[in-house]
Amino acid sequence: QSVLTQPPSLSGAPGQKVTISCTGRSSNFGAGYDVHWYQQLPGTAPKLLIYVNNNRPSGVPDRFSGSKSGTSASLAITGLQAEDEADYYCQSYDSSLSAWVFGGGTKLTVL
Amino acid sequence: EVQLVQSGTEVRKPGESLKISCQGSGYSFISYWIGWVRQMPGKGLEWMGIINPADSDIRYSPSFQGQVTISVDKSISTAYLRWNSLKASDTAMYYCARMGVTASPFDPWGQGTLVTVSS
C-alpha cells in the first residue's frame, strides 16, 4: 500500500473537469513537504506536470492546476481533452521513512 | 537542453549480473542528485534510491537496500544501477531522474531502460 493514496481510476467526458486526490500523512504533507504531480502517457516516461503544490513547468497548459492543504493534495484538470488520457502520480518526501514516495497512480480515461 | 539518456533494453537470465546507465547532459552534473525509479509491468512508480554525484552520498529505499547498487562516474556524467544476481521479479522498466534539493521534484526523466529477466 502506497504512503500517498490516490484513486486507482477516474473518467470524464471531453470538456469536463476532473479532480485527482492524493492523501498523505503527518510525516509528508503534514510535515510541510511539497507535492509534485507527474503525467505518464501510454508507453512513455513520466513527465513533471505540477511542482511545489501549484506551479506549472513551462509548456504545461493552464488547464492543469494543483493544490495542497493539510495532509491532502489534489490535481484538477479542466476542459478535459482526449490527449489527457494518461496515468497521474503524486509524489513527496516522507520524513519518518526518510524516503521519496509516490502515490499509487490514477488512470484517467477520457470518455 | 537538460537531458538524461539511459542505456538500452536488456534481456538476462536469472542469476546474471547487470549494470544499466544514465548519462546527463546540458547541466552541471554534480549539482543535482540522480534518482532511480522502478515500474513493474502494469504497475506504479517505486522510488529505489538516489545518489549525489558530487560526493557519491547514496540513499536507498528500504525495499531495495541490498538488492541493487547505485554508483556514479562524475567524469563522464553518468549514474549506474547494478544487480549482482537478477531475479525474474526484477523484470521492469527502470527510470532515472534528476532532483535538486530534498523536497524538489524529479525533472527531467530518462527515457527508461527495460530489463527482462527470463530463463
Coordinates of C-alpha atoms in Angstrom, one line a residue:
Chain A
Q1 CA 0.0 0.0 0.0
S2 CA 1.4 3.4 -1.0
V3 CA 2.2 6.1 1.5
L4 CA 0.3 8.5 -0.7
T5 CA -3.2 7.3 -1.5
Q6 CA -4.8 8.1 -4.9
P7 CA -8.0 6.7 -6.5
P8 CA -7.0 3.9 -9.0
S9 CA -9.1 5.3 -11.8
L10 CA -11.2 8.2 -12.9
S11 CA -13.1 9.1 -16.0
G12 CA -14.6 12.2 -17.6
A13 CA -16.1 13.4 -20.8
P14 CA -14.3 15.9 -23.0
G15 CA -14.7 19.4 -21.7
Q16 CA -15.5 18.3 -18.2
K17 CA -13.4 18.9 -15.1
V18 CA -11.9 16.1 -13.1
T19 CA -10.0 16.2 -9.8
I20 CA -7.5 13.6 -8.6
S21 CA -6.9 13.4 -4.9
C22 CA -3.8 12.4 -3.1
T23 CA -4.0 11.7 0.6
G24 CA -0.8 11.8 2.7
R25 CA 0.2 11.7 6.3
S26 CA 1.6 13.9 9.1
S27 CA 5.1 12.7 8.1
N28 CA 4.9 14.0 4.5
F29 CA 2.3 16.7 3.6
G30 CA 1.5 17.4 7.2
A31 CA 5.2 18.0 7.9
G32 CA 5.2 20.7 5.2
Y33 CA 6.8 18.7 2.4
D34 CA 5.5 19.8 -1.0
V35 CA 3.6 17.7 -3.5
H36 CA 4.6 17.2 -7.2
W37 CA 2.5 15.7 -9.9
Y38 CA 3.6 13.6 -12.9
Q39 CA 1.8 12.7 -16.1
Q40 CA 2.7 9.4 -17.8
L41 CA 1.2 9.0 -21.3
P42 CA 1.0 5.4 -22.5
G43 CA 4.4 3.9 -23.4
T44 CA 6.3 7.0 -22.3
A45 CA 8.4 8.1 -19.3
P46 CA 6.7 10.2 -16.6
K47 CA 6.8 14.0 -17.1
L48 CA 6.6 16.7 -14.4
L49 CA 3.2 18.3 -14.6
I50 CA 2.9 20.4 -11.4
Y51 CA 5.7 21.2 -8.9
V52 CA 5.8 22.5 -5.4
N53 CA 2.0 22.1 -5.0
N54 CA 0.7 24.5 -7.6
N55 CA 3.3 25.5 -10.1
R56 CA 3.3 24.6 -13.8
P57 CA 6.5 24.0 -15.7
S58 CA 6.9 25.8 -19.0
G59 CA 4.7 24.3 -21.7
V60 CA 2.1 22.7 -19.4
P61 CA -1.4 24.1 -20.2
D62 CA -3.2 26.2 -17.5
R63 CA -6.0 23.6 -17.7
F64 CA -3.9 21.8 -15.1
S65 CA -3.7 23.1 -11.5
G66 CA -2.7 21.8 -8.2
S67 CA -3.4 22.5 -4.5
K68 CA -2.4 21.2 -1.1
S69 CA -3.9 21.6 2.3
G70 CA -3.1 19.8 5.5
T71 CA -2.4 16.2 4.7
S72 CA -4.2 16.2 1.3
A73 CA -3.4 17.4 -2.2
S74 CA -5.3 17.4 -5.5
L75 CA -4.7 17.9 -9.2
A76 CA -7.5 19.5 -11.2
I77 CA -7.9 19.2 -15.0
T78 CA -10.4 21.5 -16.6
G79 CA -11.6 21.3 -20.2
L80 CA -10.7 17.6 -20.4
Q81 CA -9.2 16.6 -23.8
A82 CA -8.6 13.2 -25.3
E83 CA -4.8 13.8 -25.0
D84 CA -5.1 14.0 -21.2
E85 CA -5.8 10.2 -21.1
A86 CA -2.8 9.1 -19.0
D87 CA -1.7 7.9 -15.6
Y88 CA -1.1 10.6 -13.0
Y89 CA 1.1 10.3 -9.9
C90 CA 1.6 12.4 -6.9
Q91 CA 5.0 12.5 -5.1
S92 CA 6.5 13.9 -2.0
Y93 CA 9.1 13.2 0.7
D94 CA 8.3 11.3 3.9
S95 CA 10.4 12.2 6.9
S96 CA 9.5 9.2 9.0
L97 CA 10.6 6.8 6.2
S98 CA 13.4 9.1 5.0
A99 CA 12.2 8.3 1.6
W100 CA 10.9 9.8 -1.6
V101 CA 7.3 8.5 -2.0
F102 CA 4.9 8.2 -4.9
G103 CA 1.1 7.7 -4.9
G104 CA -0.2 4.5 -6.4
G105 CA -1.2 6.4 -9.6
T106 CA -4.6 7.3 -11.1
K107 CA -5.6 6.1 -14.6
L108 CA -7.6 8.8 -16.2
T109 CA -9.9 7.8 -19.0
V110 CA -11.5 10.4 -21.3
L111 CA -14.9 9.0 -22.4
Chain B
E1 CA 18.6 21.2 -23.2
V2 CA 18.8 19.3 -20.0
Q3 CA 18.6 15.6 -20.8
L4 CA 19.1 12.2 -19.2
V5 CA 19.8 9.4 -21.7
Q6 CA 19.6 5.8 -20.5
S7 CA 21.2 2.6 -21.8
G8 CA 19.2 0.3 -24.0
T9 CA 16.9 -2.7 -23.4
E10 CA 18.4 -5.7 -21.6
V11 CA 17.5 -9.3 -21.5
R12 CA 19.2 -11.5 -18.9
K13 CA 18.8 -14.9 -17.2
P14 CA 18.1 -15.3 -13.5
G15 CA 21.3 -15.2 -11.5
E16 CA 23.2 -13.0 -14.0
S17 CA 24.5 -9.6 -13.2
L18 CA 23.6 -6.3 -14.9
K19 CA 24.6 -2.6 -14.8
I20 CA 22.5 0.0 -16.6
S21 CA 23.4 3.6 -17.1
C22 CA 22.0 7.1 -17.1
Q23 CA 24.0 9.9 -18.7
G24 CA 23.2 13.6 -18.0
S25 CA 23.9 16.5 -20.3
G26 CA 23.0 20.2 -20.6
Y27 CA 23.6 21.0 -17.0
S28 CA 26.2 20.8 -14.2
F29 CA 26.0 17.0 -13.4
I30 CA 27.4 17.4 -9.9
S31 CA 24.9 20.0 -8.9
Y32 CA 21.8 17.7 -8.9
W33 CA 21.0 14.3 -7.4
I34 CA 20.1 11.4 -9.6
G35 CA 17.3 9.1 -8.5
W36 CA 16.2 5.7 -9.8
V37 CA 12.6 4.6 -10.1
R38 CA 11.2 1.1 -10.9
Q39 CA 7.9 0.5 -12.7
M40 CA 6.9 -3.1 -12.9
P41 CA 4.6 -4.2 -15.8
G42 CA 1.3 -2.5 -15.4
K43 CA 2.2 -1.1 -12.0
G44 CA 3.0 2.3 -10.5
L45 CA 6.2 4.1 -9.7
E46 CA 8.5 3.0 -6.9
W47 CA 11.5 5.0 -5.6
M48 CA 14.6 2.9 -5.4
G49 CA 17.4 5.2 -4.3
I50 CA 19.2 8.4 -5.0
I51 CA 22.8 9.5 -5.4
N52 CA 24.6 12.8 -5.1
P53 CA 27.2 12.9 -7.9
A54 CA 29.3 15.5 -6.1
D55 CA 30.3 13.2 -3.2
S56 CA 28.6 9.8 -4.0
D57 CA 26.3 10.1 -1.0
I58 CA 23.6 7.4 -1.6
R59 CA 20.2 6.9 0.0
Y60 CA 18.4 3.6 -0.6
S61 CA 14.7 2.8 -0.2
P62 CA 14.5 0.0 2.4
S63 CA 12.7 -2.1 -0.2
F64 CA 15.8 -2.0 -2.4
Q65 CA 18.6 -1.8 0.1
G66 CA 20.9 -4.8 -0.5
Q67 CA 19.1 -5.7 -3.7
V68 CA 20.8 -3.1 -6.0
T69 CA 23.8 -0.9 -6.0
I70 CA 23.8 2.7 -7.2
S71 CA 27.0 4.4 -8.3
V72 CA 28.2 7.3 -10.3
D73 CA 31.2 8.3 -12.5
K74 CA 31.1 12.1 -12.5
S75 CA 33.9 12.3 -15.0
I76 CA 31.5 11.1 -17.7
S77 CA 28.3 12.5 -16.1
T78 CA 26.9 9.0 -15.7
A79 CA 25.0 7.3 -12.9
Y80 CA 24.6 3.5 -12.7
L81 CA 22.2 0.9 -11.3
R82 CA 23.6 -2.6 -10.8
W83 CA 22.3 -6.0 -9.9
N84 CA 24.7 -8.8 -8.8
S85 CA 22.1 -11.6 -9.2
L86 CA 19.0 -10.9 -11.1
K87 CA 15.6 -12.5 -10.3
A88 CA 12.6 -12.8 -12.6
S89 CA 10.9 -10.3 -10.3
D90 CA 13.4 -7.7 -11.4
T91 CA 11.7 -7.5 -14.8
A92 CA 10.6 -3.9 -15.1
M93 CA 11.2 -0.6 -16.7
Y94 CA 13.8 1.5 -14.8
Y95 CA 13.9 5.2 -15.0
C96 CA 16.5 7.7 -13.8
A97 CA 15.5 11.3 -13.0
R98 CA 17.3 14.4 -11.8
M99 CA 16.5 16.1 -8.5
G100 CA 17.6 19.2 -6.8
V101 CA 17.3 19.6 -3.0
T102 CA 15.4 17.1 -0.9
A103 CA 11.9 18.3 -1.5
S104 CA 12.3 19.3 -5.1
P105 CA 10.7 17.3 -8.0
F106 CA 12.2 14.7 -10.2
D107 CA 12.8 16.5 -13.5
P108 CA 13.6 15.6 -16.2
W109 CA 13.4 11.8 -16.5
G110 CA 15.3 9.5 -18.7
Q111 CA 13.5 7.6 -21.4
G112 CA 13.7 4.4 -19.3
T113 CA 15.6 1.1 -19.6
L114 CA 13.5 -2.1 -20.0
V115 CA 15.0 -5.1 -18.1
T116 CA 13.6 -8.5 -18.8
V117 CA 14.8 -11.4 -16.7
S118 CA 13.8 -14.8 -18.0
S119 CA 15.2 -18.3 -18.3

